Coordinates of C-alpha atoms in Angstrom, one line a residue:
M1 CA 33.6 86.0 41.1
K2 CA 34.2 89.2 39.2
S3 CA 37.9 88.6 39.1
R4 CA 37.4 85.1 37.7
L5 CA 35.0 86.4 35.1
L6 CA 37.6 89.0 34.1
I7 CA 40.2 86.2 33.6
F8 CA 37.8 84.1 31.6
L9 CA 37.0 87.0 29.3
S10 CA 40.7 87.9 28.9
V11 CA 41.4 84.3 27.8
I12 CA 38.6 84.5 25.2
F13 CA 39.8 87.8 24.0
L14 CA 43.4 86.5 23.6
A15 CA 42.2 83.4 21.7
V16 CA 40.1 85.6 19.3
L17 CA 43.1 87.9 18.9
L18 CA 45.4 85.0 18.0
V19 CA 42.8 83.7 15.5
A20 CA 42.6 87.1 13.9
L21 CA 46.4 87.5 13.7
N22 CA 46.8 84.0 12.1
A23 CA 44.1 84.7 9.6
A24 CA 45.5 88.1 8.7
S25 CA 49.1 86.9 8.4
Y26 CA 48.4 83.6 6.6
V27 CA 49.7 83.5 3.1
R28 CA 48.9 80.4 1.0
V29 CA 52.1 78.7 0.0
E30 CA 52.1 77.4 -3.5
E31 CA 52.9 73.7 -3.7
E32 CA 56.3 72.9 -5.0
Q33 CA 56.6 70.9 -8.2
E34 CA 57.3 67.3 -7.7
T35 CA 60.7 65.9 -8.4
E36 CA 62.1 62.4 -9.0
F37 CA 64.4 63.1 -6.0
A38 CA 61.4 63.1 -3.6
P39 CA 58.5 61.4 -5.4
D40 CA 55.0 60.6 -4.2
R41 CA 54.0 57.3 -5.8
S42 CA 50.5 57.2 -4.3
T43 CA 47.4 56.5 -6.4
E44 CA 45.9 59.5 -4.6
N45 CA 48.6 61.8 -6.3
S46 CA 47.7 63.2 -9.7
G47 CA 51.1 64.8 -10.1
G48 CA 53.9 63.6 -12.3
T49 CA 55.3 61.1 -9.9
G50 CA 51.9 59.7 -8.8
T51 CA 50.1 56.6 -10.2
R52 CA 46.6 57.9 -10.2
A53 CA 46.3 57.7 -14.0
L54 CA 47.0 54.0 -14.1
F55 CA 44.7 53.3 -11.2
E56 CA 41.8 55.2 -12.9
Y57 CA 42.5 53.5 -16.2
L58 CA 42.3 50.1 -14.6
R59 CA 39.0 50.9 -12.9
A60 CA 37.6 52.5 -16.1
S61 CA 38.5 49.4 -18.1
G62 CA 36.6 47.1 -15.8
R63 CA 39.4 45.8 -13.6
D64 CA 38.9 45.3 -9.9
A65 CA 41.5 47.9 -8.7
V66 CA 41.5 49.0 -5.1
R67 CA 43.6 51.0 -2.7
W68 CA 45.1 48.8 0.0
K69 CA 45.0 50.8 3.3
Q70 CA 45.1 47.9 5.8
P71 CA 48.1 46.4 7.6
M72 CA 49.9 43.7 5.7
S73 CA 48.7 41.1 8.2
A74 CA 45.2 41.5 6.6
L75 CA 46.5 39.7 3.5
S76 CA 45.9 36.4 5.2
S77 CA 42.1 37.1 5.2
K78 CA 40.6 35.0 2.4
D79 CA 37.7 37.4 1.9
E80 CA 39.8 40.6 1.4
A81 CA 43.1 39.2 0.0
P82 CA 43.8 40.4 -3.6
S83 CA 45.3 38.4 -6.4
S84 CA 48.0 41.0 -7.0
L85 CA 49.6 43.4 -4.6
V86 CA 51.4 46.4 -6.2
L87 CA 54.1 48.3 -4.2
V88 CA 55.4 51.3 -6.1
G89 CA 58.4 52.9 -4.4
P90 CA 60.0 54.4 -2.7
P91 CA 57.2 54.5 -0.1
R92 CA 56.9 57.1 2.6
H93 CA 57.2 54.5 5.3
E94 CA 59.6 51.7 5.0
V95 CA 58.4 48.1 4.9
E96 CA 59.2 46.5 8.3
R97 CA 60.5 43.0 8.8
R98 CA 57.2 41.5 10.0
E99 CA 55.3 43.2 7.2
A100 CA 57.7 41.7 4.7
D101 CA 57.3 38.3 6.2
A102 CA 53.5 38.5 6.0
I103 CA 53.7 39.6 2.4
L104 CA 56.0 36.8 1.4
R105 CA 53.9 34.2 3.3
W106 CA 50.9 35.4 1.3
V107 CA 52.9 35.1 -2.0
S108 CA 54.1 31.6 -1.1
E109 CA 50.4 30.6 -0.8
G110 CA 49.6 31.8 -4.3
G111 CA 49.7 35.6 -4.2
R112 CA 51.3 37.8 -6.8
L113 CA 53.7 40.6 -5.6
V114 CA 54.5 43.4 -8.0
L115 CA 57.5 45.6 -7.0
V116 CA 58.0 48.8 -9.1
D117 CA 61.0 50.5 -7.7
R118 CA 64.5 51.5 -8.6
N119 CA 65.9 50.1 -5.4
P120 CA 63.4 47.6 -4.0
T121 CA 64.0 46.5 -0.4
A122 CA 65.9 43.2 0.0
L123 CA 63.2 42.0 2.4
L124 CA 60.8 41.6 -0.5
L125 CA 63.3 40.0 -2.9
P126 CA 63.8 36.6 -1.4
A127 CA 65.9 33.9 -3.0
S128 CA 64.0 31.2 -4.9
G129 CA 65.9 28.0 -4.9
H130 CA 69.4 28.7 -6.4
W131 CA 68.3 32.1 -7.8
R132 CA 68.3 35.6 -6.5
V133 CA 67.4 38.9 -8.2
V134 CA 69.2 42.1 -7.2
A135 CA 68.9 45.7 -8.5
E136 CA 71.9 47.9 -9.5
T137 CA 71.4 51.6 -9.4
V138 CA 73.1 53.3 -12.4
E139 CA 72.2 57.0 -12.0
F140 CA 70.5 58.9 -9.2
P141 CA 68.0 61.7 -10.0
G142 CA 68.9 65.1 -8.6
P143 CA 66.6 67.5 -6.8
D144 CA 66.0 69.5 -9.9
V145 CA 64.8 66.6 -12.1
H146 CA 61.1 66.9 -12.7
P147 CA 59.0 64.0 -14.1
D148 CA 57.2 66.2 -16.6
D149 CA 60.4 67.2 -18.3
V150 CA 60.6 64.4 -20.9
E151 CA 63.9 65.7 -22.3
T152 CA 65.6 65.3 -18.9
M153 CA 64.0 62.0 -18.0
T154 CA 64.7 60.2 -21.3
R155 CA 67.8 62.0 -22.6
D156 CA 69.9 59.6 -24.8
V157 CA 67.7 56.7 -23.9
P158 CA 66.6 54.4 -26.8
L159 CA 63.3 52.7 -26.9
V160 CA 63.3 49.2 -25.3
V161 CA 61.7 46.2 -27.0
P162 CA 60.4 43.1 -25.2
A163 CA 62.9 40.2 -25.0
Q164 CA 60.2 37.7 -25.8
P165 CA 56.4 37.5 -26.1
T166 CA 54.9 36.7 -22.7
A167 CA 51.7 37.5 -20.8
L168 CA 53.5 40.6 -19.4
T169 CA 54.5 41.9 -22.8
R170 CA 51.2 41.4 -24.7
D171 CA 50.5 44.3 -27.1
V172 CA 53.8 45.9 -26.2
A173 CA 56.1 46.8 -29.1
E174 CA 58.3 49.5 -27.5
V175 CA 58.8 50.8 -24.0
T176 CA 60.0 54.2 -22.9
R177 CA 62.1 54.0 -19.8
S178 CA 63.9 56.8 -18.0
R179 CA 67.6 57.2 -17.7
F180 CA 67.3 56.6 -14.0
A181 CA 66.1 53.0 -14.3
S182 CA 68.1 50.5 -12.4
R183 CA 69.4 47.2 -13.8
L184 CA 68.1 43.9 -12.6
H185 CA 70.6 41.1 -12.3
V186 CA 69.9 37.4 -11.8
H187 CA 72.5 35.6 -9.7
Y188 CA 72.8 31.8 -9.5
S189 CA 74.4 30.1 -6.5
A190 CA 75.6 26.5 -6.8
E191 CA 75.2 26.1 -3.1
A192 CA 72.3 24.0 -1.7
P193 CA 69.0 25.9 -2.0
T194 CA 67.2 27.1 1.1
P195 CA 65.2 24.2 2.6
T196 CA 61.5 24.2 2.5
P197 CA 59.9 25.3 5.8
T198 CA 58.5 22.5 7.9
P199 CA 54.9 22.4 9.3
E200 CA 56.2 23.3 12.7
D201 CA 57.7 26.5 11.3
E202 CA 54.4 27.4 9.7
E203 CA 52.5 27.0 13.0
N204 CA 54.5 29.7 14.7
P205 CA 56.0 32.0 12.0
W206 CA 57.0 34.8 14.3
E207 CA 59.1 32.9 16.8
E208 CA 62.9 33.1 16.6
E209 CA 63.2 34.4 13.1
D210 CA 66.5 35.3 11.5
E211 CA 66.4 39.1 11.0
S212 CA 69.1 39.1 8.3
E213 CA 67.3 36.8 5.8
P214 CA 63.7 36.7 4.5
P215 CA 61.7 33.5 5.2
P216 CA 62.6 30.6 3.0
A217 CA 60.7 29.9 -0.2
P218 CA 58.4 26.9 -0.2
K219 CA 59.0 24.4 -3.0
A220 CA 57.0 25.1 -6.1
K221 CA 54.2 22.5 -6.5
T222 CA 53.4 23.2 -10.1
T223 CA 55.4 22.5 -13.2
P224 CA 55.8 25.4 -15.7
T225 CA 54.0 24.8 -18.9
S226 CA 56.2 27.0 -21.1
A227 CA 59.2 25.4 -22.9
Q228 CA 62.6 26.2 -21.5
S229 CA 65.6 26.6 -23.8
T230 CA 68.8 25.0 -23.1
P231 CA 72.2 26.1 -24.2
T232 CA 74.0 24.5 -27.1
P233 CA 76.8 22.0 -26.3
S234 CA 79.3 24.5 -27.5
A235 CA 78.5 26.9 -24.7
Q236 CA 81.1 26.4 -22.1
S237 CA 80.2 28.0 -18.7
T238 CA 80.6 27.2 -15.1
P239 CA 77.6 26.8 -12.7
A240 CA 78.2 30.3 -11.3
Q241 CA 77.9 32.0 -14.8
E242 CA 74.7 33.5 -16.1
K243 CA 73.5 32.9 -19.6
Q244 CA 70.5 34.2 -21.6
T245 CA 69.0 31.9 -24.2
G246 CA 65.7 31.7 -26.0
G247 CA 63.7 29.7 -28.5
A248 CA 60.9 30.3 -30.9
G249 CA 57.6 30.5 -28.9
G250 CA 59.4 29.6 -25.7
T251 CA 59.7 31.6 -22.4
L252 CA 63.0 33.2 -21.9
H253 CA 64.8 31.9 -18.8
V254 CA 68.1 32.7 -17.3
V255 CA 69.7 29.2 -17.0
V256 CA 73.1 27.8 -16.3
A257 CA 75.0 25.6 -18.7
D258 CA 75.2 21.9 -17.9
E259 CA 72.3 22.2 -15.5
E260 CA 68.7 20.9 -15.7
P261 CA 66.0 23.5 -16.4
D262 CA 64.9 25.0 -13.1
A263 CA 61.2 25.9 -12.4
N264 CA 62.4 28.6 -10.0
A265 CA 64.6 30.3 -12.6
P266 CA 63.6 34.0 -13.2
V267 CA 62.0 35.0 -16.4
V268 CA 63.4 38.1 -18.2
H269 CA 60.6 39.9 -20.1
V270 CA 62.2 43.2 -21.0
W271 CA 65.9 43.6 -21.4
D272 CA 67.5 47.0 -20.4
G273 CA 69.2 47.7 -23.7
R274 CA 72.0 49.8 -22.3
A275 CA 75.7 49.0 -22.4
G276 CA 76.2 46.3 -19.8
E277 CA 74.0 43.4 -18.9
G278 CA 70.7 44.0 -16.9
A279 CA 67.0 43.6 -17.2
L280 CA 64.1 46.0 -16.9
L281 CA 61.3 43.5 -16.0
V282 CA 61.8 40.2 -14.3
D283 CA 59.5 37.8 -12.5
Y284 CA 60.1 34.5 -10.8
A285 CA 58.3 31.9 -8.7
Y286 CA 58.2 31.9 -5.0
G287 CA 56.3 29.0 -3.5
R288 CA 52.9 28.9 -5.3
G289 CA 53.0 32.6 -6.2
R290 CA 55.2 34.9 -8.2
V291 CA 57.3 38.0 -7.6
V292 CA 57.4 40.6 -10.4
V293 CA 60.1 43.3 -10.4
L294 CA 60.0 46.4 -12.6
S295 CA 63.0 48.6 -12.1
D296 CA 61.6 51.9 -13.4
P297 CA 58.6 53.6 -11.7
Y298 CA 58.6 56.1 -14.6
V299 CA 56.9 53.5 -16.7
V300 CA 53.8 53.4 -14.5
S301 CA 53.8 57.1 -13.3
N302 CA 51.4 59.7 -14.5
A303 CA 54.2 61.5 -16.5
G304 CA 55.5 58.4 -18.3
L305 CA 52.3 56.3 -18.7
N306 CA 51.5 57.9 -22.1
R307 CA 54.9 57.3 -23.6
A308 CA 55.2 54.5 -26.3
D309 CA 53.5 51.3 -25.0
N310 CA 54.1 52.0 -21.3
L311 CA 50.4 51.9 -20.6
F312 CA 50.0 48.4 -22.0
L313 CA 53.1 47.2 -20.2
A314 CA 52.0 48.7 -16.9
T315 CA 48.6 47.1 -17.2
N316 CA 50.1 43.7 -17.9
V317 CA 52.6 44.0 -15.1
V318 CA 50.0 44.9 -12.4
T319 CA 47.3 42.5 -13.5
G320 CA 49.5 39.6 -14.8
G321 CA 47.2 39.3 -17.8
R322 CA 44.5 37.7 -15.7
R323 CA 41.3 38.7 -13.9
G324 CA 41.4 39.4 -10.2
R325 CA 41.6 42.1 -7.6
V326 CA 44.6 44.4 -8.0
A327 CA 45.5 46.2 -4.7
F328 CA 47.8 49.2 -4.8
D329 CA 49.7 49.6 -1.5
E330 CA 48.6 52.9 0.1
F331 CA 49.3 51.8 3.7
H332 CA 53.1 52.6 3.3
Q333 CA 52.3 55.8 1.4
G334 CA 50.8 57.3 4.5
Y335 CA 47.1 56.6 3.9
G336 CA 46.6 53.7 6.3
Q337 CA 43.3 53.2 8.1
T338 CA 45.1 53.1 11.5
Q339 CA 46.7 56.5 11.0
N340 CA 45.2 59.7 12.3
Q341 CA 43.9 61.8 9.4
F342 CA 43.2 64.9 11.5
F343 CA 46.5 66.6 11.0
A344 CA 46.6 65.6 7.3
Y345 CA 43.2 67.3 6.8
F346 CA 44.4 70.6 8.2
R347 CA 47.8 70.4 6.6
G348 CA 48.7 73.7 4.9
T349 CA 46.2 75.8 6.9
P350 CA 46.8 78.0 10.0
I351 CA 44.4 75.8 12.0
L352 CA 47.2 73.7 13.4
W353 CA 49.2 76.8 14.5
M354 CA 46.1 78.2 16.1
F355 CA 45.6 75.0 18.1
A356 CA 49.3 75.1 19.1
Q357 CA 49.1 78.7 20.2
G358 CA 45.9 78.1 22.2
A359 CA 47.6 75.1 23.9
L360 CA 50.6 77.3 24.7
V361 CA 48.4 80.0 26.2
A362 CA 46.5 77.5 28.3
L363 CA 49.8 76.0 29.5
A364 CA 51.1 79.4 30.4
L365 CA 47.9 80.1 32.5
V366 CA 48.1 76.8 34.3
W367 CA 51.8 77.4 35.0
T368 CA 51.5 80.9 36.3
R369 CA 48.4 80.1 38.4
G370 CA 50.2 77.2 40.0
R371 CA 53.5 79.0 40.9
R372 CA 54.2 81.3 43.9
F373 CA 56.0 84.6 43.1
A374 CA 56.4 85.8 46.7
R375 CA 56.8 84.5 50.3
A376 CA 54.2 82.1 51.6
V377 CA 51.5 83.9 53.7
P378 CA 48.8 82.2 55.7
V379 CA 45.3 82.2 54.2
P380 CA 43.2 84.9 55.8
E381 CA 40.4 83.5 58.0
A382 CA 37.2 85.5 58.0
D383 CA 35.4 85.9 61.3
R384 CA 32.3 83.9 60.9
R385 CA 30.6 85.4 64.0
S386 CA 28.1 88.3 63.6
K387 CA 27.5 91.1 65.9
L388 CA 24.2 89.6 67.1
E389 CA 26.1 86.4 68.0
F390 CA 28.4 88.5 70.1
V391 CA 25.6 90.3 71.9
A392 CA 23.7 87.0 72.4
S393 CA 26.9 85.4 73.9
M394 CA 27.5 88.4 76.3
A395 CA 23.8 88.4 77.4
E396 CA 23.9 84.6 78.1
L397 CA 27.1 85.0 80.2
Q398 CA 25.6 87.9 82.2
Q399 CA 22.4 86.0 82.7
R400 CA 24.2 82.9 83.9
A401 CA 26.4 85.0 86.3
R402 CA 23.4 87.0 87.4
A403 CA 25.3 90.2 86.7
Y404 CA 22.3 92.3 86.1
D405 CA 24.1 95.4 87.2
L406 CA 26.5 95.0 84.2
A407 CA 23.5 94.8 81.8
V408 CA 22.0 98.0 83.3
E409 CA 25.4 99.7 83.2
N410 CA 25.9 99.0 79.5
I411 CA 22.6 100.7 78.7
Y412 CA 22.6 103.5 81.3
Q413 CA 26.0 104.9 80.4
R414 CA 25.0 105.3 76.8
T415 CA 21.6 106.8 77.7
R416 CA 23.1 109.2 80.2
R417 CA 25.5 110.6 77.6
A418 CA 22.7 111.0 75.1
L419 CA 20.5 112.8 77.7
A420 CA 23.4 115.2 78.6
R421 CA 23.9 116.0 75.0
Y422 CA 20.1 116.5 74.6
G423 CA 20.2 119.0 77.5
G424 CA 23.3 120.8 76.3
L425 CA 25.4 119.7 79.2
P426 CA 28.7 117.9 79.4
A427 CA 28.7 114.1 80.0
A428 CA 30.1 114.6 83.6
A429 CA 27.2 116.9 84.7
P430 CA 25.2 115.9 87.8
R431 CA 22.1 113.8 87.3
Q432 CA 19.9 116.4 88.9
Q433 CA 21.0 119.1 86.5
I434 CA 20.6 116.7 83.5
A435 CA 17.1 115.8 84.7
E436 CA 16.1 119.5 85.0
R437 CA 17.4 120.4 81.5
V438 CA 15.8 117.4 79.9
A439 CA 12.5 118.1 81.7
A440 CA 12.6 121.8 80.7
R441 CA 13.1 120.9 77.1
S442 CA 10.8 118.0 76.7
G443 CA 8.1 118.8 79.3
R444 CA 8.6 115.7 81.3
D445 CA 8.5 115.4 85.1
A446 CA 12.0 116.2 86.4
A447 CA 11.5 114.2 89.7
K448 CA 10.5 111.0 87.9
L449 CA 13.4 111.4 85.5
E450 CA 15.9 112.0 88.4
A451 CA 14.5 109.0 90.3
L452 CA 15.1 106.8 87.3
L453 CA 18.6 108.0 86.9
R454 CA 19.3 107.5 90.7
E455 CA 17.9 103.9 90.7
C456 CA 20.1 103.0 87.8
E457 CA 23.2 104.4 89.4
D458 CA 22.4 102.6 92.7
A459 CA 22.1 99.3 90.8
I460 CA 25.4 99.9 89.2
A461 CA 26.9 100.7 92.6
G462 CA 25.9 97.3 94.0
Q463 CA 22.4 97.6 95.3
P464 CA 20.6 94.3 95.1
L465 CA 18.7 94.0 91.8
S466 CA 16.4 91.3 90.5
A467 CA 16.2 90.2 86.9
R468 CA 12.7 91.5 86.6
R469 CA 13.6 94.9 88.0
A470 CA 16.7 95.1 85.8
L471 CA 14.6 94.4 82.7
A472 CA 12.1 97.1 83.8
L473 CA 14.8 99.7 84.2
V474 CA 16.3 98.9 80.7
R475 CA 12.8 99.1 79.2
E476 CA 12.3 102.6 80.7
L477 CA 15.7 103.8 79.5
R478 CA 14.9 102.6 75.9
E479 CA 11.4 104.2 75.9
L480 CA 13.0 107.5 77.1
E481 CA 15.5 107.4 74.3
R482 CA 12.7 106.6 71.8
D483 CA 10.4 109.4 73.0
L484 CA 13.1 112.0 73.1
G485 CA 14.6 110.9 69.8
V486 CA 18.1 110.5 71.3
L487 CA 18.8 107.0 70.0
M488 CA 22.4 106.9 68.7
R489 CA 21.5 105.1 65.6
S490 CA 18.6 107.4 64.8
R491 CA 20.8 110.5 65.4
E492 CA 23.5 109.2 63.0
I493 CA 20.9 108.6 60.3
R494 CA 19.5 112.1 60.7
Q495 CA 22.9 113.6 60.6
A496 CA 23.8 111.7 57.4
A497 CA 20.6 112.8 55.7
A498 CA 21.2 116.4 56.7
R499 CA 24.6 116.4 55.0

């Protein structure tokens, strides 16, 4: 028990020592400044690349803005589904195929998806009829580009004006984009549009899906109310060419010459303004919903929200100019409800290292206690029999065998040596001489003492002896030892006390 207690105390001491060493050696590491190379677009982040300023502004202005921390499959819930879902990228966790399918299914039922990313995933940019929107990256930010450095972010970048007045450009006169914004291109394909999914496909949406293409867009069931402009007859273009036209008070669409106006045609709200064609803000219909694409996260970030009319544009983009719940995707930013927040809570502290070292010590103890470092030896077996059990067993054997002479012999030999020592004689001295010396010293009758010794020797020699007489002889020998004080145990105790 003492050895186990020592081991237990040693483990506790070692754990306390590790805690003290970690606390003494811990140096708080200053957080590195955020860069556009590795941004954190979460609404929880108040740094330059975060979107917390926009989120707090929406809530302060009375909008129903929430942080979406549930899986994308929860969008199908009628009670919790938002009217607009905002994904600001790049996220920490990529959007998986099934998640993209759930989002697009929600959009096709009337939802509104807002993508704010320089390189949005193709899974969330499905084709709508003959039309498809793709992003072209022009310039990549380096690891030394900080969002708070306005000179670096907007060097040689002119202010951008809206292409036309729409709900997304209300109260917006000029927009400040970064030089890392990508270009949005609208492509038209003369091939047959993707067929509308059948009811059988809607019943089992997960079975045998094509992993290379997003789910097909359902056919739009509403007719756009805004007027679409058509090209002049002088405009000669093939069905595969893109053309930008506009009219007074009309909505700007990208249409193709010699084609009828298409309800699925994307709408360009803000033109890039750089050399070369490309848009900054585009939206298009997908089923009964819409997909909005903004190619520069700097417009909605904390660092760029206060530039020009970026705040108004960001508000219009995420809300769509209408009332309803706006959900910012935090699930793919690492704040999902299904993810363990224990390690995130202790991030940046020595607690995790303390737990790791404690687990290492426990593993080492288990490993060392469970291994053999020498040859195998049998486990020692302790004798469970006591001396009294041995005496009782011998007495029972002698009683069953009627060997009373052996019982008398065991007692007599010891008593005779004690009497010889008492009389100052050697152990081999005659019994008559022993009796005389003991009688002379103790005052006992020498004849009776010699008779007792003689009877014991005769019984040992084989003279018939009954159990009663054997017991009487042993009793007399014990009484003689007690009266003379020659008991071996008593003598040893007196000698030890004298020392």
